[in-house]
Amino acid sequence: MLIGAIPIAAISIVGWSVLVLFLLALAFALGLTIASIKLRVEQDPRIDQVEQALPGANCGGCGMAGCAAFAKAVVLGKAPVTGCPVGGPSCGERIAAIMGVSFEMKVKTRPVLHCVAGSASRKLRAPYHGSLRCSEANLIPGVQGCAYGCLGLGDCIEVCKFGALRMEDGLPIFDYAKCTSCGACVTACPRGLIELIPFKNEQMLVVGCSSRDPGKVVRQVCDAGCLGCGACARKSDVFAANGNLACIDYTKYTDVDSLKEAFAKCPAKALVVFGPTGRIPVKDVYAKPSDTEADRTEEAATPA
Amino acid sequence: MTAELIFIFLTAAIINNFVFKYFLGICPFLGVSRRVDMAVGMGFAVTFVMTVAGVLTWIVYDLVLTRIGLEFLQYITFILIIAGAVQLVEMYIRKFFPSLYESFGIFLPMITTNCAILGACLFIQKFEYGFVQTLVFSIGAGLGFALAITIMAGIREELDFADVPKPFRGPGITLLTAAILAMAFSGFLIKR
């Protein structure tokens, strides 16, 4: 044998190890290179280009198995060029350029919280000293007055991988600059208060309540909840009041200003505007800078 | 000689079935056993990779590593060989069986980390098989895996229509099925 002929002692064991591994790696590198040329599959070159333009995190946020699967679906026309929720508009633009289609800004969905009751507005039945996780606290019927509202214990904050949530006054605040709309907080909330809605504008009007209790019960447990009176629905068909709760049809929704009248009719303070940095009090959106807080309802009622 | 080879083959395929006796390769066994056609494909992909890897590792280990006293390198070289072999198989399947390639998805690259393959390579060294025995053992072990995963897929296809109690649904009933299957296969064990 050739190998047997070489005096083993001449090379140290480390040298042999390095040599053997190097030769093996070289053999495989050569073999695989040749195979990749011989077995090359002619595929649309755009698939590779699109894949290059993607973030490459293989997160599955688009609903496909990974970035490669998404790239293929885009080229086959089975997925929109803007389908990558992580890459955002810039990624969509690059893909659109590769695909040679015009890039239309897809409306980005962002999470909003359907509860506006800060710690001051929430009425407790009894002091709560139990588990400090929403998922566990939610199992206790009397954890707080409202059986629908935010518990403020921050399961959503814990689950956010991007640090886009923080707790303020017992309610999570979204930082949309960091948010990737991955939806982790949506599933984390045991009360289902977080929803991804299409942000057609920078500021979106949201029903800040999820209580399906009758108005009287809501009043007993909360200062801010929706009573389900339907006043907003009578003013604008964007609203609907089903099951003691107002809801907004975002397919009909245009912008915040068009809903001023409906907002003015709301006897509760259950409507809220979400902007780039999170929740904005509606008075700051509708009222002019000179308006005082006291007459905001009147101001909002008069068209601008 | 022939009797010995048949014995090695049957032992590797049925009696010491990799899935049911050694609990190797459970990941693809549970992951790709939803449909029979995919399971058959996976089984034969594993068989192919196992045969290639078994033979290659035997050559490298017995003809190179043992001659220069580098037996301790067996894990790193085996993993290198398996990874290379899987790459080759992936390219081959992609070229000639695109639909199979599609249905494998992530599981084909995962053969790289399939412990059944590494297990087979290490068993070959442990039993000190010769070249022909290595070949037979690898094919047998791979076909045993294919048999196991195909049976499992057949049962799971039927399970889709079964009224499974709620707590057992999903992974629960799958693992229970695997356990009962493994018990059935233990009937092949010869008591002396």
PDB file of N, CA and C in Angstrom, chain B residues 35-90:
ATOM      1  N   ARG B  35     -48.057  10.575   4.036  1.00  0.00           N
ATOM      2  CA  ARG B  35     -48.619   9.975   2.825  1.00  0.00           C
ATOM      3  C   ARG B  35     -47.709   8.867   2.351  1.00  0.00           C
ATOM      4  N   VAL B  36     -48.313   7.801   1.840  1.00  0.00           N
ATOM      5  CA  VAL B  36     -47.531   6.615   1.504  1.00  0.00           C
ATOM      6  C   VAL B  36     -46.508   6.919   0.413  1.00  0.00           C
ATOM      7  N   ASP B  37     -46.922   7.681  -0.625  1.00  0.00           N
ATOM      8  CA  ASP B  37     -45.982   7.892  -1.729  1.00  0.00           C
ATOM      9  C   ASP B  37     -44.747   8.667  -1.270  1.00  0.00           C
ATOM     10  N   MET B  38     -44.968   9.651  -0.388  1.00  0.00           N
ATOM     11  CA  MET B  38     -43.821  10.394   0.139  1.00  0.00           C
ATOM     12  C   MET B  38     -42.963   9.518   1.034  1.00  0.00           C
ATOM     13  N   ALA B  39     -43.630   8.662   1.820  1.00  0.00           N
ATOM     14  CA  ALA B  39     -42.892   7.786   2.727  1.00  0.00           C
ATOM     15  C   ALA B  39     -42.017   6.823   1.941  1.00  0.00           C
ATOM     16  N   VAL B  40     -42.570   6.270   0.842  1.00  0.00           N
ATOM     17  CA  VAL B  40     -41.781   5.357   0.011  1.00  0.00           C
ATOM     18  C   VAL B  40     -40.573   6.106  -0.554  1.00  0.00           C
ATOM     19  N   GLY B  41     -40.817   7.317  -1.046  1.00  0.00           N
ATOM     20  CA  GLY B  41     -39.711   8.116  -1.586  1.00  0.00           C
ATOM     21  C   GLY B  41     -38.643   8.372  -0.547  1.00  0.00           C
ATOM     22  N   MET B  42     -39.085   8.769   0.647  1.00  0.00           N
ATOM     23  CA  MET B  42     -38.132   9.040   1.727  1.00  0.00           C
ATOM     24  C   MET B  42     -37.371   7.774   2.085  1.00  0.00           C
ATOM     25  N   GLY B  43     -38.105   6.664   2.158  1.00  0.00           N
ATOM     26  CA  GLY B  43     -37.468   5.398   2.510  1.00  0.00           C
ATOM     27  C   GLY B  43     -36.368   5.045   1.529  1.00  0.00           C
ATOM     28  N   PHE B  44     -36.653   5.215   0.231  1.00  0.00           N
ATOM     29  CA  PHE B  44     -35.633   4.849  -0.747  1.00  0.00           C
ATOM     30  C   PHE B  44     -34.507   5.869  -0.802  1.00  0.00           C
ATOM     31  N   ALA B  45     -34.820   7.134  -0.530  1.00  0.00           N
ATOM     32  CA  ALA B  45     -33.740   8.131  -0.445  1.00  0.00           C
ATOM     33  C   ALA B  45     -32.794   7.776   0.690  1.00  0.00           C
ATOM     34  N   VAL B  46     -33.372   7.403   1.839  1.00  0.00           N
ATOM     35  CA  VAL B  46     -32.527   7.011   2.973  1.00  0.00           C
ATOM     36  C   VAL B  46     -31.733   5.755   2.627  1.00  0.00           C
ATOM     37  N   THR B  47     -32.397   4.791   1.981  1.00  0.00           N
ATOM     38  CA  THR B  47     -31.695   3.564   1.599  1.00  0.00           C
ATOM     39  C   THR B  47     -30.502   3.886   0.711  1.00  0.00           C
ATOM     40  N   PHE B  48     -30.746   4.740  -0.262  1.00  0.00           N
ATOM     41  CA  PHE B  48     -29.684   5.098  -1.199  1.00  0.00           C
ATOM     42  C   PHE B  48     -28.527   5.793  -0.484  1.00  0.00           C
ATOM     43  N   VAL B  49     -28.873   6.809   0.317  1.00  0.00           N
ATOM     44  CA  VAL B  49     -27.824   7.542   1.030  1.00  0.00           C
ATOM     45  C   VAL B  49     -27.087   6.618   1.979  1.00  0.00           C
ATOM     46  N   MET B  50     -27.843   5.739   2.647  1.00  0.00           N
ATOM     47  CA  MET B  50     -27.225   4.833   3.610  1.00  0.00           C
ATOM     48  C   MET B  50     -26.235   3.910   2.917  1.00  0.00           C
ATOM     49  N   THR B  51     -26.612   3.378   1.752  1.00  0.00           N
ATOM     50  CA  THR B  51     -25.721   2.480   1.025  1.00  0.00           C
ATOM     51  C   THR B  51     -24.460   3.221   0.593  1.00  0.00           C
ATOM     52  N   VAL B  52     -24.660   4.393  -0.012  1.00  0.00           N
ATOM     53  CA  VAL B  52     -23.500   5.168  -0.467  1.00  0.00           C
ATOM     54  C   VAL B  52     -22.617   5.523   0.714  1.00  0.00           C
ATOM     55  N   ALA B  53     -23.243   6.028   1.786  1.00  0.00           N
ATOM     56  CA  ALA B  53     -22.460   6.470   2.943  1.00  0.00           C
ATOM     57  C   ALA B  53     -21.780   5.287   3.608  1.00  0.00           C
ATOM     58  N   GLY B  54     -22.518   4.151   3.731  1.00  0.00           N
ATOM     59  CA  GLY B  54     -21.925   2.983   4.378  1.00  0.00           C
ATOM     60  C   GLY B  54     -20.686   2.510   3.633  1.00  0.00           C
ATOM     61  N   VAL B  55     -20.803   2.389   2.320  1.00  0.00           N
ATOM     62  CA  VAL B  55     -19.674   1.901   1.523  1.00  0.00           C
ATOM     63  C   VAL B  55     -18.512   2.897   1.578  1.00  0.00           C
ATOM     64  N   LEU B  56     -18.830   4.184   1.409  1.00  0.00           N
ATOM     65  CA  LEU B  56     -17.763   5.199   1.405  1.00  0.00           C
ATOM     66  C   LEU B  56     -17.063   5.252   2.763  1.00  0.00           C
ATOM     67  N   THR B  57     -17.860   5.223   3.837  1.00  0.00           N
ATOM     68  CA  THR B  57     -17.217   5.298   5.152  1.00  0.00           C
ATOM     69  C   THR B  57     -16.386   4.049   5.407  1.00  0.00           C
ATOM     70  N   TRP B  58     -16.869   2.899   4.915  1.00  0.00           N
ATOM     71  CA  TRP B  58     -16.070   1.680   5.090  1.00  0.00           C
ATOM     72  C   TRP B  58     -14.729   1.833   4.381  1.00  0.00           C
ATOM     73  N   ILE B  59     -14.771   2.350   3.152  1.00  0.00           N
ATOM     74  CA  ILE B  59     -13.521   2.526   2.399  1.00  0.00           C
ATOM     75  C   ILE B  59     -12.587   3.473   3.143  1.00  0.00           C
ATOM     76  N   VAL B  60     -13.138   4.623   3.554  1.00  0.00           N
ATOM     77  CA  VAL B  60     -12.279   5.614   4.196  1.00  0.00           C
ATOM     78  C   VAL B  60     -11.757   5.098   5.528  1.00  0.00           C
ATOM     79  N   TYR B  61     -12.643   4.452   6.290  1.00  0.00           N
ATOM     80  CA  TYR B  61     -12.235   4.031   7.633  1.00  0.00           C
ATOM     81  C   TYR B  61     -11.263   2.854   7.577  1.00  0.00           C
ATOM     82  N   ASP B  62     -11.658   1.811   6.828  1.00  0.00           N
ATOM     83  CA  ASP B  62     -10.845   0.593   6.856  1.00  0.00           C
ATOM     84  C   ASP B  62      -9.588   0.706   6.002  1.00  0.00           C
ATOM     85  N   LEU B  63      -9.658   1.470   4.932  1.00  0.00           N
ATOM     86  CA  LEU B  63      -8.501   1.517   4.038  1.00  0.00           C
ATOM     87  C   LEU B  63      -7.600   2.713   4.305  1.00  0.00           C
ATOM     88  N   VAL B  64      -8.108   3.735   4.974  1.00  0.00           N
ATOM     89  CA  VAL B  64      -7.262   4.907   5.234  1.00  0.00           C
ATOM     90  C   VAL B  64      -7.043   5.117   6.726  1.00  0.00           C
ATOM     91  N   LEU B  65      -8.129   5.341   7.458  1.00  0.00           N
ATOM     92  CA  LEU B  65      -7.981   5.796   8.844  1.00  0.00           C
ATOM     93  C   LEU B  65      -7.278   4.759   9.720  1.00  0.00           C
ATOM     94  N   THR B  66      -7.704   3.481   9.622  1.00  0.00           N
ATOM     95  CA  THR B  66      -7.097   2.491  10.510  1.00  0.00           C
ATOM     96  C   THR B  66      -5.623   2.272  10.174  1.00  0.00           C
ATOM     97  N   ARG B  67      -5.237   2.464   8.919  1.00  0.00           N
ATOM     98  CA  ARG B  67      -3.831   2.211   8.536  1.00  0.00           C
ATOM     99  C   ARG B  67      -2.892   3.243   9.125  1.00  0.00           C
ATOM    100  N   ILE B  68      -3.398   4.450   9.368  1.00  0.00           N
ATOM    101  CA  ILE B  68      -2.498   5.469   9.896  1.00  0.00           C
ATOM    102  C   ILE B  68      -2.906   5.901  11.296  1.00  0.00           C
ATOM    103  N   GLY B  69      -3.682   5.035  11.959  1.00  0.00           N
ATOM    104  CA  GLY B  69      -3.986   5.287  13.368  1.00  0.00           C
ATOM    105  C   GLY B  69      -4.818   6.520  13.610  1.00  0.00           C
ATOM    106  N   LEU B  70      -5.760   6.801  12.728  1.00  0.00           N
ATOM    107  CA  LEU B  70      -6.590   7.996  12.914  1.00  0.00           C
ATOM    108  C   LEU B  70      -8.042   7.603  13.174  1.00  0.00           C
ATOM    109  N   GLU B  71      -8.257   6.488  13.905  1.00  0.00           N
ATOM    110  CA  GLU B  71      -9.622   6.023  14.135  1.00  0.00           C
ATOM    111  C   GLU B  71     -10.473   7.080  14.826  1.00  0.00           C
ATOM    112  N   PHE B  72      -9.805   7.931  15.609  1.00  0.00           N
ATOM    113  CA  PHE B  72     -10.578   8.935  16.360  1.00  0.00           C
ATOM    114  C   PHE B  72     -11.232   9.968  15.437  1.00  0.00           C
ATOM    115  N   LEU B  73     -10.817   9.979  14.173  1.00  0.00           N
ATOM    116  CA  LEU B  73     -11.422  10.927  13.233  1.00  0.00           C
ATOM    117  C   LEU B  73     -12.704  10.388  12.613  1.00  0.00           C
ATOM    118  N   GLN B  74     -13.177   9.205  13.119  1.00  0.00           N
ATOM    119  CA  GLN B  74     -14.270   8.570  12.387  1.00  0.00           C
ATOM    120  C   GLN B  74     -15.530   9.438  12.356  1.00  0.00           C
ATOM    121  N   TYR B  75     -15.877  10.107  13.450  1.00  0.00           N
ATOM    122  CA  TYR B  75     -17.117  10.881  13.454  1.00  0.00           C
ATOM    123  C   TYR B  75     -17.065  12.005  12.430  1.00  0.00           C
ATOM    124  N   ILE B  76     -15.991  12.780  12.461  1.00  0.00           N
ATOM    125  CA  ILE B  76     -15.929  13.957  11.580  1.00  0.00           C
ATOM    126  C   ILE B  76     -15.880  13.522  10.111  1.00  0.00           C
ATOM    127  N   THR B  77     -15.136  12.437   9.829  1.00  0.00           N
ATOM    128  CA  THR B  77     -15.096  12.006   8.425  1.00  0.00           C
ATOM    129  C   THR B  77     -16.447  11.432   8.001  1.00  0.00           C
ATOM    130  N   PHE B  78     -17.087  10.680   8.902  1.00  0.00           N
ATOM    131  CA  PHE B  78     -18.392  10.091   8.559  1.00  0.00           C
ATOM    132  C   PHE B  78     -19.391  11.192   8.259  1.00  0.00           C
ATOM    133  N   ILE B  79     -19.402  12.209   9.112  1.00  0.00           N
ATOM    134  CA  ILE B  79     -20.379  13.285   8.913  1.00  0.00           C
ATOM    135  C   ILE B  79     -20.096  14.006   7.600  1.00  0.00           C
ATOM    136  N   LEU B  80     -18.802  14.203   7.312  1.00  0.00           N
ATOM    137  CA  LEU B  80     -18.430  14.836   6.039  1.00  0.00           C
ATOM    138  C   LEU B  80     -18.922  14.004   4.856  1.00  0.00           C
ATOM    139  N   ILE B  81     -18.711  12.704   4.943  1.00  0.00           N
ATOM    140  CA  ILE B  81     -19.108  11.823   3.829  1.00  0.00           C
ATOM    141  C   ILE B  81     -20.624  11.825   3.671  1.00  0.00           C
ATOM    142  N   ILE B  82     -21.336  11.727   4.809  1.00  0.00           N
ATOM    143  CA  ILE B  82     -22.797  11.691   4.726  1.00  0.00           C
ATOM    144  C   ILE B  82     -23.321  12.989   4.120  1.00  0.00           C
ATOM    145  N   ALA B  83     -22.764  14.127   4.598  1.00  0.00           N
ATOM    146  CA  ALA B  83     -23.234  15.414   4.075  1.00  0.00           C
ATOM    147  C   ALA B  83     -22.997  15.501   2.578  1.00  0.00           C
ATOM    148  N   GLY B  84     -21.806  15.049   2.148  1.00  0.00           N
ATOM    149  CA  GLY B  84     -21.504  15.090   0.715  1.00  0.00           C
ATOM    150  C   GLY B  84     -22.438  14.193  -0.080  1.00  0.00           C
ATOM    151  N   ALA B  85     -22.701  12.988   0.461  1.00  0.00           N
ATOM    152  CA  ALA B  85     -23.566  12.045  -0.242  1.00  0.00           C
ATOM    153  C   ALA B  85     -24.982  12.602  -0.359  1.00  0.00           C
ATOM    154  N   VAL B  86     -25.451  13.249   0.700  1.00  0.00           N
ATOM    155  CA  VAL B  86     -26.807  13.808   0.664  1.00  0.00           C
ATOM    156  C   VAL B  86     -26.894  14.909  -0.387  1.00  0.00           C
ATOM    157  N   GLN B  87     -25.853  15.725  -0.463  1.00  0.00           N
ATOM    158  CA  GLN B  87     -25.841  16.780  -1.486  1.00  0.00           C
ATOM    159  C   GLN B  87     -25.984  16.178  -2.883  1.00  0.00           C
ATOM    160  N   LEU B  88     -25.238  15.107  -3.093  1.00  0.00           N
ATOM    161  CA  LEU B  88     -25.290  14.437  -4.398  1.00  0.00           C
ATOM    162  C   LEU B  88     -26.687  13.914  -4.685  1.00  0.00           C
ATOM    163  N   VAL B  89     -27.251  13.226  -3.691  1.00  0.00           N
ATOM    164  CA  VAL B  89     -28.586  12.645  -3.878  1.00  0.00           C
ATOM    165  C   VAL B  89     -29.597  13.752  -4.153  1.00  0.00           C
ATOM    166  N   GLU B  90     -29.446  14.865  -3.425  1.00  0.00           N
ATOM    167  CA  GLU B  90     -30.384  15.961  -3.614  1.00  0.00           C
ATOM    168  C   GLU B  90     -30.327  16.486  -5.049  1.00  0.00           C
TER     169      GLU B  90
END
